[in-house]
């Protein structure tokens, strides 16, 4: 009775209270548009011309952005092009007005000796002439046959079967009736064709590779996997009355993938040279064969099903004999996204390889004949991140790394140069910040853009020999942004579950923060093991910094919350042991570290109220959100889960088998929000896009079904026609964001919901 009375009072709240909530929400929604044009001279990473004589970049200016071109020798700066003229040309092309300081692209390439630029707008490649500017779409390039998450070919779409010419131009190879055919160039007389291809075991024309000497052809023979189709209904198609049905090739964990078998042919007589698969059994992925420069062998990358082994396999062209050039054999998983290899001299005798075999991602020089390590090039309790260049002649590598500098945030990227033998390690970047470098083509200079969440971007031109500063290009100015009330988020570090490992995160407070008050806490979560996610760079509106997360957190904080973001154990870019926490353990999601971190923050700041903790996230963050409520109900009280992959058996094959392995086992069930739906205690809101092509939207509806069957109360918002963003973007009618704000005001602050219907 008392609960019913309270609900009645809530629903009949006076218009004054409802309007107050509405005004506060409108204020938060408007914040991005008000703030994002208030910075000056914040530059994005540079793009060098192919000859190294110039580079260009985008920077913030009054009301938007401008593109700047720099002469690398004289350091003279000028506009990269006439933005007003390009805007007019784009408006003519699209039929819509275009603002010269808000052009609809953030990068471009010069073309035709700098007489034109080429960029991408939406999914179209556009070319704009710079003299008498005219913009027009470029004709689409030939596309390869689509593959569902890279492992099952979409046989509904024809392969790119254009004839591949021999190095001397006399012959061409293609596939006819599933068999490899070699004939005279230009559609001439057929020399020979294979005889054993069939629709169930075909030769793939997109993998045809001629040997440099023209004596052999290598390609893949393919046994198709299971073509699982996800079917979705478009309930309210634009401009139509009746619903439509769409289908998407969508392999899921455990499905049969395409089985690819490398095959060699002697061009002279069509003799097939088989390659035994003993060294690459049960492949999840095989790269197309690549020829070494001398034409004596091919190489290909192999990833075993279950992500437990990665190899480079080399094959002798004459005999088909295979050997392992390098192998990665962890006890848990190979982190596919972090694999890097380079054939020194393009001969395969030596290979530069990244490995985590000593517990940290480092560079190794491997003997390509034996697979044995010749030299561990880098070592220490830090990780290699990006490899910018490997110079085979100088036997030198340029790369970025994190965690090298004691006392700094271990996620900050610094850049280095090192010789193949591990000597002469030179640190090029010095400032206590995270750095993004772009090197000139000859590696003699680089543009460094560095920043922290509390330090605006500075862009500098440096000498790559020793890191010497040549010129300061831009220095970010946030005077107007600060005057408008912006305060950078607080960087906070606390110990994790083990009491020794540092866990890093950010705290965003309301602009009218009062330390004497008590604020509910909301965690913005994304705990996918494929990266780390807490922003490290400054610009709070996007670019490469992840800054949109900070902006969204500020908008929510202004409604009376402390909003946090944390990288717990199981995320990437730390040690192998830190990352391994995720292996077959996706129900963990670093929650013991996150909870310990928030408790440490509350011990330091009495305004943080841990009796009212909320959480929100999308995609993997949606799964994280639901699992927070299911597995840690004593701590998390309310959550909004967007487009969640709530049951890993329902999600895409590649992401889930990477972290949970193959075959599908109990670990998939342990992390399932469907299996554990009956444990729900807190307040839950589910949001899903009806046309989500990233995560099968049925994953959300299966959670809904399980919640109903276990008699649980929850809220559901389906966005008709919505994609994976599921209404998270603010757009002209940010409906989902209003509901987002309403939900947390109601569940964590006990405030009335705004009545949007009376506006």
XYZ file of C-alpha atoms in Angstrom, residues 187-615:
429
model
C 41.504 -14.252 -72.509
C 43.683 -16.286 -74.859
C 44.230 -19.997 -75.281
C 43.902 -22.090 -72.152
C 47.146 -23.793 -71.086
C 45.684 -25.988 -68.368
C 43.168 -26.166 -65.561
C 42.861 -28.133 -62.353
C 40.290 -30.923 -62.333
C 39.373 -31.464 -58.685
C 37.522 -28.282 -57.744
C 33.826 -28.348 -56.860
C 31.310 -26.059 -55.122
C 32.002 -27.987 -51.915
C 35.792 -27.752 -52.320
C 36.645 -24.826 -54.598
C 39.701 -22.814 -55.525
C 39.432 -19.216 -54.329
C 40.389 -16.671 -57.022
C 40.885 -13.933 -54.451
C 43.888 -15.818 -53.017
C 45.740 -16.367 -56.307
C 49.403 -15.359 -55.931
C 51.981 -15.622 -58.714
C 55.583 -16.353 -57.762
C 57.919 -13.437 -58.578
C 59.629 -15.586 -61.212
C 56.304 -16.737 -62.662
C 57.150 -20.418 -62.168
C 54.451 -21.211 -59.592
C 51.009 -20.149 -58.454
C 49.821 -20.460 -54.883
C 46.223 -20.138 -53.723
C 43.700 -21.530 -51.265
C 41.314 -24.363 -51.788
C 38.203 -23.881 -49.644
C 35.620 -26.116 -48.038
C 32.807 -23.747 -47.053
C 31.780 -23.425 -43.428
C 28.297 -23.061 -41.995
C 26.450 -20.058 -43.427
C 24.457 -19.031 -40.354
C 22.001 -16.257 -41.149
C 20.616 -13.844 -38.574
C 17.164 -12.652 -39.613
C 15.823 -9.276 -38.513
C 12.486 -7.594 -39.143
C 12.420 -3.902 -40.060
C 9.147 -3.105 -38.346
C 8.825 0.508 -39.526
C 10.779 0.980 -42.784
C 11.163 4.612 -43.777
C 8.388 5.718 -46.139
C 6.709 2.298 -46.198
C 3.805 0.659 -44.431
C 4.666 -3.019 -44.428
C 7.596 -4.511 -42.494
C 10.624 -5.907 -44.296
C 12.932 -8.820 -43.567
C 16.736 -8.608 -43.756
C 19.315 -11.341 -43.370
C 22.967 -11.156 -42.375
C 25.707 -13.783 -42.574
C 26.650 -14.031 -38.918
C 28.841 -16.940 -37.727
C 28.584 -17.592 -33.999
C 30.821 -19.445 -31.529
C 31.114 -23.121 -32.335
C 29.997 -22.775 -35.967
C 32.014 -24.495 -38.689
C 34.312 -21.976 -40.400
C 35.703 -22.110 -43.933
C 38.511 -24.661 -44.118
C 41.321 -23.279 -46.250
C 44.115 -25.413 -47.673
C 47.155 -23.836 -49.385
C 47.932 -25.412 -52.755
C 50.807 -24.813 -55.195
C 50.857 -25.365 -58.954
C 53.787 -25.506 -61.352
C 52.899 -23.112 -64.151
C 54.773 -25.023 -66.847
C 52.603 -28.141 -66.721
C 49.865 -27.528 -64.139
C 51.279 -30.070 -61.703
C 49.613 -29.694 -58.300
C 51.939 -29.577 -55.278
C 50.045 -30.451 -52.116
C 50.938 -29.039 -48.715
C 50.430 -31.307 -45.708
C 48.490 -29.561 -42.936
C 50.186 -31.272 -39.972
C 51.729 -27.957 -38.884
C 48.473 -26.003 -39.158
C 45.657 -28.338 -38.094
C 42.149 -27.122 -37.336
C 42.717 -23.548 -38.524
C 40.470 -20.724 -37.425
C 42.257 -18.423 -39.837
C 44.837 -18.790 -42.602
C 46.081 -15.736 -44.436
C 46.347 -15.869 -48.211
C 49.763 -17.170 -49.322
C 52.498 -14.573 -49.791
C 55.596 -15.172 -51.889
C 59.091 -14.467 -50.625
C 61.113 -12.178 -52.875
C 63.254 -14.983 -54.304
C 60.205 -17.039 -55.350
C 61.466 -20.130 -53.565
C 58.822 -20.254 -50.859
C 55.504 -18.936 -49.655
C 54.462 -17.986 -46.151
C 51.107 -17.680 -44.474
C 49.784 -16.850 -41.031
C 47.965 -19.524 -39.068
C 45.708 -19.140 -36.044
C 44.472 -22.347 -34.462
C 40.802 -22.676 -33.593
C 40.403 -21.617 -29.988
C 43.130 -18.931 -30.250
C 45.675 -21.110 -28.461
C 48.415 -20.973 -31.091
C 49.652 -18.574 -33.774
C 52.290 -19.432 -36.363
C 53.961 -18.358 -39.538
C 54.275 -21.392 -41.772
C 56.692 -21.413 -44.717
C 56.376 -23.796 -47.678
C 58.987 -24.796 -50.259
C 57.603 -24.027 -53.706
C 59.109 -27.050 -55.452
C 58.303 -29.755 -52.916
C 55.441 -28.406 -50.810
C 57.419 -29.198 -47.652
C 56.327 -26.969 -44.790
C 58.116 -25.765 -41.677
C 57.226 -23.506 -38.766
C 59.037 -20.205 -39.171
C 57.817 -18.876 -35.821
C 55.264 -20.038 -33.276
C 53.429 -18.502 -30.338
C 52.168 -21.106 -27.846
C 50.698 -19.483 -24.726
C 49.021 -21.340 -21.880
C 45.889 -19.231 -22.313
C 45.234 -17.250 -25.510
C 47.052 -15.515 -28.329
C 45.934 -11.882 -28.477
C 45.194 -11.767 -32.194
C 45.064 -7.970 -32.470
C 48.576 -7.680 -31.017
C 50.320 -10.061 -33.428
C 52.978 -8.370 -35.563
C 55.470 -9.935 -37.941
C 57.973 -8.674 -40.494
C 60.089 -10.719 -42.902
C 63.554 -9.181 -42.879
C 64.621 -8.594 -46.460
C 61.424 -10.317 -47.596
C 63.315 -13.607 -47.662
C 62.100 -15.247 -44.456
C 65.549 -16.009 -43.070
C 64.856 -13.673 -40.153
C 61.522 -12.513 -38.785
C 60.720 -9.652 -36.412
C 57.933 -10.952 -34.185
C 55.968 -9.687 -31.198
C 55.512 -12.134 -28.347
C 54.237 -12.196 -24.769
C 56.254 -15.277 -23.877
C 58.076 -13.528 -21.003
C 54.847 -12.023 -19.652
C 55.064 -8.709 -21.548
C 54.582 -7.878 -25.224
C 58.048 -7.452 -26.711
C 59.952 -7.576 -29.979
C 61.966 -10.638 -30.941
C 64.257 -11.498 -33.833
C 63.536 -15.075 -34.884
C 65.472 -17.443 -37.143
C 62.964 -18.120 -39.922
C 64.484 -21.504 -40.755
C 64.342 -22.998 -37.266
C 61.781 -20.854 -35.428
C 64.285 -20.254 -32.631
C 64.721 -16.828 -31.055
C 67.982 -15.216 -32.086
C 67.549 -12.076 -29.976
C 64.970 -10.658 -27.621
C 65.138 -7.106 -28.923
C 63.187 -5.392 -26.134
C 62.658 -6.516 -22.562
C 61.358 -5.231 -19.274
C 58.118 -4.842 -17.348
C 56.488 -2.787 -20.086
C 54.824 -3.500 -23.420
C 55.420 -2.661 -27.075
C 52.348 -1.004 -28.619
C 52.748 0.227 -32.246
C 55.491 -0.608 -34.736
C 55.972 2.381 -37.018
C 58.836 1.108 -39.163
C 61.297 -1.762 -39.523
C 64.392 -0.820 -41.546
C 66.015 -3.989 -42.858
C 69.124 -2.206 -44.110
C 69.864 -0.301 -40.925
C 68.462 -3.208 -38.870
C 66.495 -0.783 -36.767
C 62.929 -0.502 -35.474
C 60.798 2.503 -34.492
C 57.966 1.704 -32.088
C 55.792 2.952 -29.251
C 55.588 1.401 -25.802
C 53.674 1.833 -22.550
C 54.813 1.474 -18.962
C 58.488 2.270 -19.617
C 58.789 5.436 -17.548
C 58.632 4.884 -13.764
C 56.041 7.025 -12.008
C 54.007 7.747 -15.136
C 50.616 6.347 -16.059
C 51.508 2.913 -17.516
C 49.074 3.426 -20.394
C 50.835 6.525 -21.756
C 52.558 5.868 -25.070
C 56.173 6.894 -25.592
C 58.161 6.302 -28.766
C 61.547 4.664 -29.233
C 64.146 3.485 -31.697
C 66.157 0.301 -31.225
C 68.550 -1.884 -33.223
C 67.820 -5.502 -34.063
C 70.355 -6.663 -31.495
C 68.541 -4.780 -28.711
C 71.228 -2.126 -28.412
C 70.961 1.638 -28.816
C 67.469 1.944 -27.373
C 66.632 5.657 -27.777
C 63.578 7.271 -26.216
C 62.309 9.973 -28.573
C 59.479 11.473 -26.480
C 60.052 13.080 -23.098
C 56.951 14.847 -21.770
C 54.892 13.115 -19.071
C 51.926 12.549 -21.401
C 50.659 10.155 -24.030
C 52.150 10.665 -27.491
C 50.943 10.031 -31.039
C 53.784 10.244 -33.581
C 53.657 10.355 -37.361
C 57.038 9.854 -39.059
C 58.141 11.260 -42.390
C 58.539 8.600 -45.114
C 62.350 8.662 -44.757
C 62.094 8.453 -40.937
C 64.197 11.595 -40.440
C 61.462 13.693 -38.798
C 58.203 13.197 -36.976
C 55.211 15.168 -35.779
C 54.391 14.518 -32.128
C 50.932 15.295 -30.697
C 51.014 14.812 -26.944
C 48.544 15.463 -24.150
C 46.934 14.197 -20.949
C 43.347 14.438 -19.795
C 44.445 17.558 -17.898
C 46.898 18.873 -20.535
C 45.654 20.086 -23.948
C 47.304 18.770 -27.076
C 50.633 20.214 -28.192
C 51.845 19.463 -31.725
C 55.567 19.584 -32.489
C 57.960 18.788 -35.336
C 61.048 16.841 -34.219
C 64.274 15.454 -35.611
C 63.952 11.655 -35.489
C 67.668 11.074 -34.941
C 67.621 12.226 -31.337
C 64.154 13.681 -30.699
C 65.407 17.274 -30.961
C 62.612 19.855 -31.220
C 62.543 21.585 -34.598
C 59.365 23.646 -34.212
C 56.235 23.926 -32.088
C 53.336 23.736 -34.516
C 50.291 24.168 -32.281
C 49.621 24.554 -28.582
C 46.067 23.854 -27.514
C 44.218 26.803 -25.988
C 41.278 25.996 -23.686
C 40.810 29.470 -22.191
C 37.233 29.827 -23.462
C 36.390 26.241 -22.551
C 37.633 26.747 -19.007
C 35.720 30.013 -18.731
C 32.566 28.092 -19.712
C 33.023 25.808 -16.703
C 35.076 22.909 -18.043
C 37.247 21.119 -15.513
C 39.337 18.120 -16.516
C 38.430 14.776 -14.966
C 40.463 13.661 -11.972
C 42.956 10.886 -12.670
C 42.764 8.444 -9.777
C 44.792 5.316 -9.006
C 44.077 2.645 -6.384
C 45.151 -0.904 -5.688
C 43.254 -3.770 -7.271
C 41.977 -7.018 -5.829
C 45.473 -8.290 -5.051
C 46.419 -5.228 -3.008
C 49.480 -4.540 -5.160
C 48.439 -3.892 -8.778
C 47.645 -0.288 -9.660
C 44.227 0.226 -11.226
C 43.707 3.468 -13.143
C 40.566 5.452 -13.783
C 38.888 8.848 -14.065
C 36.436 10.728 -11.859
C 34.082 13.337 -13.331
C 32.153 15.590 -10.936
C 29.261 18.013 -11.495
C 30.253 21.517 -12.514
C 28.450 22.789 -9.413
C 30.132 20.168 -7.217
C 29.748 20.774 -3.485
C 32.101 18.666 -1.341
C 29.635 18.911 1.549
C 26.968 17.020 -0.382
C 26.670 13.287 -1.064
C 26.496 12.115 -4.658
C 25.443 8.787 -6.129
C 28.163 7.152 -8.219
C 27.706 5.902 -11.782
C 30.304 3.803 -13.558
C 30.691 4.148 -17.317
C 31.892 0.637 -18.132
C 33.482 -1.026 -21.103
C 35.510 -4.015 -20.007
C 36.186 -5.755 -23.301
C 39.529 -7.610 -23.192
C 40.499 -6.283 -26.645
C 41.823 -2.919 -25.394
C 42.004 -0.465 -22.526
C 39.356 2.239 -22.491
C 39.924 5.003 -19.958
C 40.882 8.101 -22.011
C 44.492 9.237 -21.708
C 44.622 12.168 -24.134
C 42.916 15.514 -23.624
C 40.407 16.628 -26.227
C 37.032 15.841 -24.603
C 35.034 15.645 -27.837
C 36.583 12.812 -29.816
C 39.645 12.303 -32.066
C 41.919 9.492 -30.959
C 41.553 10.290 -27.260
C 38.290 8.534 -26.479
C 37.224 11.992 -25.373
C 33.556 11.521 -26.248
C 33.400 9.296 -23.190
C 34.520 12.213 -21.011
C 31.946 14.529 -22.568
C 29.122 12.043 -21.988
C 30.269 11.519 -18.408
C 30.217 15.282 -17.771
C 26.699 15.597 -19.153
C 25.507 12.896 -16.769
C 27.515 14.214 -13.809
C 25.883 17.626 -14.120
C 22.579 16.029 -13.133
C 23.983 15.372 -9.675
C 26.258 12.354 -9.936
C 29.907 11.437 -9.639
C 30.719 9.478 -12.808
C 33.749 7.197 -13.036
C 35.528 5.057 -15.612
C 38.032 2.328 -14.737
C 40.302 -0.173 -16.486
C 40.202 -3.289 -14.308
C 42.087 -6.547 -14.720
C 41.200 -8.462 -17.853
C 41.577 -5.449 -20.140
C 44.568 -5.038 -22.454
C 47.760 -2.947 -22.597
C 49.272 -4.172 -19.365
C 51.089 -7.424 -18.539
C 50.041 -10.805 -19.899
C 48.971 -11.834 -16.368
C 46.786 -8.711 -16.075
C 45.148 -9.562 -19.405
C 44.792 -13.305 -18.699
C 42.213 -12.597 -15.989
C 39.677 -12.425 -18.829
C 40.460 -15.900 -20.204
C 37.361 -18.098 -19.897
C 36.297 -15.694 -17.163
C 34.070 -13.104 -18.821
C 31.796 -12.981 -15.807
C 34.680 -11.407 -13.857
C 35.036 -8.235 -15.973
C 37.463 -6.796 -13.454
C 34.662 -6.141 -10.960
C 36.773 -6.940 -7.867
C 39.234 -4.253 -9.017
C 36.513 -1.766 -9.909
C 34.798 -2.126 -6.564
C 38.096 -1.811 -4.687
C 38.937 1.295 -6.727
C 35.610 2.971 -5.951
C 35.942 2.142 -2.271
C 39.381 3.763 -2.271
C 37.967 6.840 -4.004
C 35.158 7.073 -1.425
C 37.664 6.769 1.413
C 39.422 9.824 0.007
C 36.298 11.815 -0.916
C 33.385 11.772 1.535
C 31.022 13.184 -1.118
C 31.044 9.815 -2.935
C 28.046 7.782 -1.765
C 28.610 4.067 -2.356
C 25.144 3.145 -1.113
C 23.835 4.425 -4.474
C 25.960 3.034 -7.299
C 24.782 2.808 -10.897
C 26.427 1.528 -14.054
